[in-house]
CSV table of C-alpha atoms in Angstrom, one decimal:
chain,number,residue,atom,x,y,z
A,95,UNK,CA,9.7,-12.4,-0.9
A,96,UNK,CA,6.0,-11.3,0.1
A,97,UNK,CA,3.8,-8.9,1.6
A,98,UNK,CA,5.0,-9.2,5.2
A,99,UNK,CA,7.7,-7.7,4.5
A,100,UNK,CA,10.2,-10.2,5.1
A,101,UNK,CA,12.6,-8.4,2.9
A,102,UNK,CA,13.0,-4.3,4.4
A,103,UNK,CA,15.8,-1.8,3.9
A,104,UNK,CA,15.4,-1.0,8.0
A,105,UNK,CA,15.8,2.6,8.2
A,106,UNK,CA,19.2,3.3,7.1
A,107,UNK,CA,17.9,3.8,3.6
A,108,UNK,CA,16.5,7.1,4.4
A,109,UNK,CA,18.4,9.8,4.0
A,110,UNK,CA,21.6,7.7,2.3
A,111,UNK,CA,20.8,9.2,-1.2
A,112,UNK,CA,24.0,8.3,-2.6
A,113,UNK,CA,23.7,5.6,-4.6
A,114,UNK,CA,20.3,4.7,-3.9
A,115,UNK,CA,17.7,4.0,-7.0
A,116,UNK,CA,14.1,5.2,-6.9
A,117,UNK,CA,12.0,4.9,-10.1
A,118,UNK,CA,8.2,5.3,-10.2
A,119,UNK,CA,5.2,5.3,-12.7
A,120,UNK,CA,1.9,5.9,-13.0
A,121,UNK,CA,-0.9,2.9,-13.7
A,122,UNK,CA,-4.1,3.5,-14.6
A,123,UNK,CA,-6.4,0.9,-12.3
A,124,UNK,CA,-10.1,0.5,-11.4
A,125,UNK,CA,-9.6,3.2,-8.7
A,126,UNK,CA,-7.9,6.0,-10.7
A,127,UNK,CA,-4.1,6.3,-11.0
A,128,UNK,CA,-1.5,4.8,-8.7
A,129,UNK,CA,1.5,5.9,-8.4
A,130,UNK,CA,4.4,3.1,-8.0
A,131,UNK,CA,7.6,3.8,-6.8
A,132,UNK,CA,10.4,1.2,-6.1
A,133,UNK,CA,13.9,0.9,-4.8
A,134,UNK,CA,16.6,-2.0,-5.3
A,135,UNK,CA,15.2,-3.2,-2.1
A,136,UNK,CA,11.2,-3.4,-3.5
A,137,UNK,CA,7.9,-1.2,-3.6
A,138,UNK,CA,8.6,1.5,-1.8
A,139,UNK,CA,5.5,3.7,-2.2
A,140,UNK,CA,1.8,3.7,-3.7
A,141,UNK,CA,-0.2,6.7,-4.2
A,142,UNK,CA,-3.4,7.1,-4.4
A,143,UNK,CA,-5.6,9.4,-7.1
A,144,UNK,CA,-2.2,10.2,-9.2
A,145,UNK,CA,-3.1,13.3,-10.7
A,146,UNK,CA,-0.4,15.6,-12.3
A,147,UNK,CA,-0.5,18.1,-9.2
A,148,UNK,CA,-0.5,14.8,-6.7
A,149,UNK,CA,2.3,13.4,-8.8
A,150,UNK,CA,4.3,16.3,-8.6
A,151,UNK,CA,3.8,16.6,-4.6
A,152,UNK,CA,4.3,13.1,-4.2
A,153,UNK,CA,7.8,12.3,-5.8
A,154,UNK,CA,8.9,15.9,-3.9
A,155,UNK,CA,7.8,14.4,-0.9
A,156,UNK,CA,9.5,10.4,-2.0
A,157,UNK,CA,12.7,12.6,-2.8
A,158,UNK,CA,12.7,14.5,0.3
A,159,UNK,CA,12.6,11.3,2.7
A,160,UNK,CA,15.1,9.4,0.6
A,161,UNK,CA,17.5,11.7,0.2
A,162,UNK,CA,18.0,11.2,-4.0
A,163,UNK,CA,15.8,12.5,-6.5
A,164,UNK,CA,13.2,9.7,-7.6
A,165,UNK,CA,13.0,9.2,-11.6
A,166,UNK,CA,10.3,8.5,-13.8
A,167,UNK,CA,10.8,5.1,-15.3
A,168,UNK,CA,7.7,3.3,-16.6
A,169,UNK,CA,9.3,0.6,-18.1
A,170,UNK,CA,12.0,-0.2,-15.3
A,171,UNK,CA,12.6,-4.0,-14.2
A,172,UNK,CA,11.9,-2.4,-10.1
A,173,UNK,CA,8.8,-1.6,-11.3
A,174,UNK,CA,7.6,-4.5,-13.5
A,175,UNK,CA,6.8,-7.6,-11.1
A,176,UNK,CA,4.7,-4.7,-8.8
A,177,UNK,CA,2.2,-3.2,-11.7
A,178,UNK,CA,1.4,-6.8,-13.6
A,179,UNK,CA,0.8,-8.3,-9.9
A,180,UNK,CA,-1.9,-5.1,-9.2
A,181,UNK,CA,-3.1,-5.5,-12.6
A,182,UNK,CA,-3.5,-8.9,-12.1
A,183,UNK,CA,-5.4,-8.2,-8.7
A,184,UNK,CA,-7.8,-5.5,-10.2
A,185,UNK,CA,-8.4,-8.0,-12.6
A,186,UNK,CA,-9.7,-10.9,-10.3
A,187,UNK,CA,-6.8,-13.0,-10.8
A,188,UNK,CA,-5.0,-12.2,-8.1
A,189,UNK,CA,-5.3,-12.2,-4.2
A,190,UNK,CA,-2.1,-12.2,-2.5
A,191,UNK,CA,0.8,-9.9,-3.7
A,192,UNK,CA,4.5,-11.2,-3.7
A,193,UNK,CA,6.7,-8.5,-3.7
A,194,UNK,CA,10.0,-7.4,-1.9
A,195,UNK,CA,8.6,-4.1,0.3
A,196,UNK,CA,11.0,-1.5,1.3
A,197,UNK,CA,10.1,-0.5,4.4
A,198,UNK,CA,12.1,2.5,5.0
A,199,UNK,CA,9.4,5.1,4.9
A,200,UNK,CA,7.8,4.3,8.0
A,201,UNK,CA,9.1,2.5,11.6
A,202,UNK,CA,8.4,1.6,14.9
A,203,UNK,CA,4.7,0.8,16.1
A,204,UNK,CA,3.5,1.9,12.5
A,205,UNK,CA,5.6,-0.7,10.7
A,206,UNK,CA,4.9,-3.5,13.0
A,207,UNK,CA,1.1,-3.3,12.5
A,208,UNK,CA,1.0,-2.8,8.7
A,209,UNK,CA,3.6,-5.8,8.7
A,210,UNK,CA,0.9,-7.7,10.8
A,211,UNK,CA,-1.9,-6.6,8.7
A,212,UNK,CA,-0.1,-7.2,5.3
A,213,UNK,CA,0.8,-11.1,6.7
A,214,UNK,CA,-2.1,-12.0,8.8
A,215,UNK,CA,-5.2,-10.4,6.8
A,216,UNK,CA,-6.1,-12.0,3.8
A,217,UNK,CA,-8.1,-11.4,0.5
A,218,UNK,CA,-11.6,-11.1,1.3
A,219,UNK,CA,-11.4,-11.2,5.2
A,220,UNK,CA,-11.5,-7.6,7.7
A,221,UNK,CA,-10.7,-6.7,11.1
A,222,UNK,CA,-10.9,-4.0,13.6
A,223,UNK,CA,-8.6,-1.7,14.6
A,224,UNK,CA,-9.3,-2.8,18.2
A,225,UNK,CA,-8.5,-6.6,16.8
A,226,UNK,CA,-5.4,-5.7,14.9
A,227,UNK,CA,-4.2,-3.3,18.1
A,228,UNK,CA,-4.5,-6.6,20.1
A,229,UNK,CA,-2.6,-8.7,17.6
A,230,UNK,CA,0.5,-6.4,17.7
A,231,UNK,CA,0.3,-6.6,21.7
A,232,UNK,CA,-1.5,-3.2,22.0
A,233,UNK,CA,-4.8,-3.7,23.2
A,234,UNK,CA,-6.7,-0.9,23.2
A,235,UNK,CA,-4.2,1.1,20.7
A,236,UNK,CA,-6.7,1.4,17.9
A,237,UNK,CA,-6.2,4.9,17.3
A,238,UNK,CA,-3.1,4.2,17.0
A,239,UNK,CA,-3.5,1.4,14.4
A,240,UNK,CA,-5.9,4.5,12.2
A,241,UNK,CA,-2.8,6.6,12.3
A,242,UNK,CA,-0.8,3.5,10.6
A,243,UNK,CA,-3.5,3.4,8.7
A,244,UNK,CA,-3.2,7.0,7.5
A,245,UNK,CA,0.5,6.7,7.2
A,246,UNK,CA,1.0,3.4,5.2
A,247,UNK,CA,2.9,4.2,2.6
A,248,UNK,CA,2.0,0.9,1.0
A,249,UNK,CA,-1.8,1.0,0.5
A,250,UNK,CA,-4.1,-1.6,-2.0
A,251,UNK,CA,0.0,-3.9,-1.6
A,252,UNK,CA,-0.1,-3.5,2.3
A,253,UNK,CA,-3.9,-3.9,2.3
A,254,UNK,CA,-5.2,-1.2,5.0
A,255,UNK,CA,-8.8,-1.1,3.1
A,256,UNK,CA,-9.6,-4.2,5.0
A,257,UNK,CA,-9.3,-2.6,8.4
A,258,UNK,CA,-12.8,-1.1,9.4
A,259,UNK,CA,-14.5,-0.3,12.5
A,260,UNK,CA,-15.9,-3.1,15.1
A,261,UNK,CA,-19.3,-1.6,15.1
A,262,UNK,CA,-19.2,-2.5,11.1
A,263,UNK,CA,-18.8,0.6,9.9
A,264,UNK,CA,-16.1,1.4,7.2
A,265,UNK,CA,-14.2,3.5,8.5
A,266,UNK,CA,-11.5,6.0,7.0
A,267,UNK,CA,-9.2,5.2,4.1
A,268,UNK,CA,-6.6,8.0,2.9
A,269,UNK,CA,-7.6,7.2,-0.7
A,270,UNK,CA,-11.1,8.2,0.0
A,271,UNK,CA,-14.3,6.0,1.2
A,272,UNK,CA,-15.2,5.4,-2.6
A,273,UNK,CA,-11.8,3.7,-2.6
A,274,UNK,CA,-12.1,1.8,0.1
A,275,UNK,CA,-15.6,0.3,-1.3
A,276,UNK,CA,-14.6,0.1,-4.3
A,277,UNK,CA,-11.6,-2.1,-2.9
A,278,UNK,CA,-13.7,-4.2,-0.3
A,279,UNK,CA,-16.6,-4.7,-3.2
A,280,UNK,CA,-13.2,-6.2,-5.1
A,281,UNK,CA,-12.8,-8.7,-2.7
A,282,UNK,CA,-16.3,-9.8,-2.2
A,283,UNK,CA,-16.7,-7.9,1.3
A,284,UNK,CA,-19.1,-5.8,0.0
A,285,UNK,CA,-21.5,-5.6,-2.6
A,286,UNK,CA,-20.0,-3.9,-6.1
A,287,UNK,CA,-21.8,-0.7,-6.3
A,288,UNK,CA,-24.4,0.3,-8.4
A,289,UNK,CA,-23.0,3.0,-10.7
């Protein structure tokens, strides 16, 4: 399985609870803590900045859209394939990520972009959110694609740092604009930064 998501829960998996696994941990990276949190369907969830207080909102919030209450689990097979491969990528060594993705916290036009994005935007390449509105069919949706941008539940795995505006600005970026630098100076878009 890969990135595009050709592996997804649909969204049945919401709200099922019983008998559904969700594990998570914390990695430290290049950008702060991540929070990982994974199903027996894949990566179900990154988090961005994983402080104790965003920690504590964030698994309340992964609990309350799954319907069971996610576990802490740092050394969990679910979780292992998904923190070497982003070590791997904040180390240089790797571009692409190969993971099954559940897809179950997010649907419809959302889902369909960040599939597009996460299949057809590669390491060290951008595009628009005009560009990537027009891929999906929706020309002249790219509002829109921000608000999938804002709501991927997937971010660095499902890459929406490589989305910026057609005038060549950056753009937003839910983890922050530091982030999203930081992210794009990883991948040779633009220069590493000074301090």
């Amino acid at each position: 399985m890969n990135a595009t998501g050709q592996k997804s829960t649909g969204n049945g998996a919401a709200g099922e609870g019983a008998g559904l696994t969700v594990v998570w941990a914390v990695v430290g990276t290049d950008i702060g803590p991540l929070l990982l949190a994974a199903t027996d369907a894949g990566l179900v969830n990154v988090v961005f900045h994983a402080s104790p207080a965003v920690r504590a909102t964030a698994v309340e919030r992964l609990g309350s859209r799954l319907g069971t209450e996610p576990v802490e689990v740092p050394d969990s097979p679910l979780l292992a394939e998904p923190i070497r491969q982003l070590k791997a990528y904040f180390a240089g060594e790797r571009r692409d990520f190969e993971l099954p993705l559940d897809w179950s916290l997010i649907s419809g036009f959302n889902r369909q972009v960040l599939r597009e994005l996460a299949s057809g935007v590669p390491f060290g390449a951008v595009v628009g959110y005009g560009d990537l509105a027009g891929r999906v069919g929706q020309p002249g949706a790219a509002q829109a694609v921000g608000v999938a941008m804002g709501a991927n539940p997937l971010p660095v795995v499902v890459p929406c740092h490589r989305v910026v505006e057609s005038d060549g600005g950056i753009g937003g970026f839910g983890g922050g604009l530091e982030t999203k630098r930081q992210l794009l100076a990883l991948e040779g878009v633009l220069p590493q930064p000074l301090f």
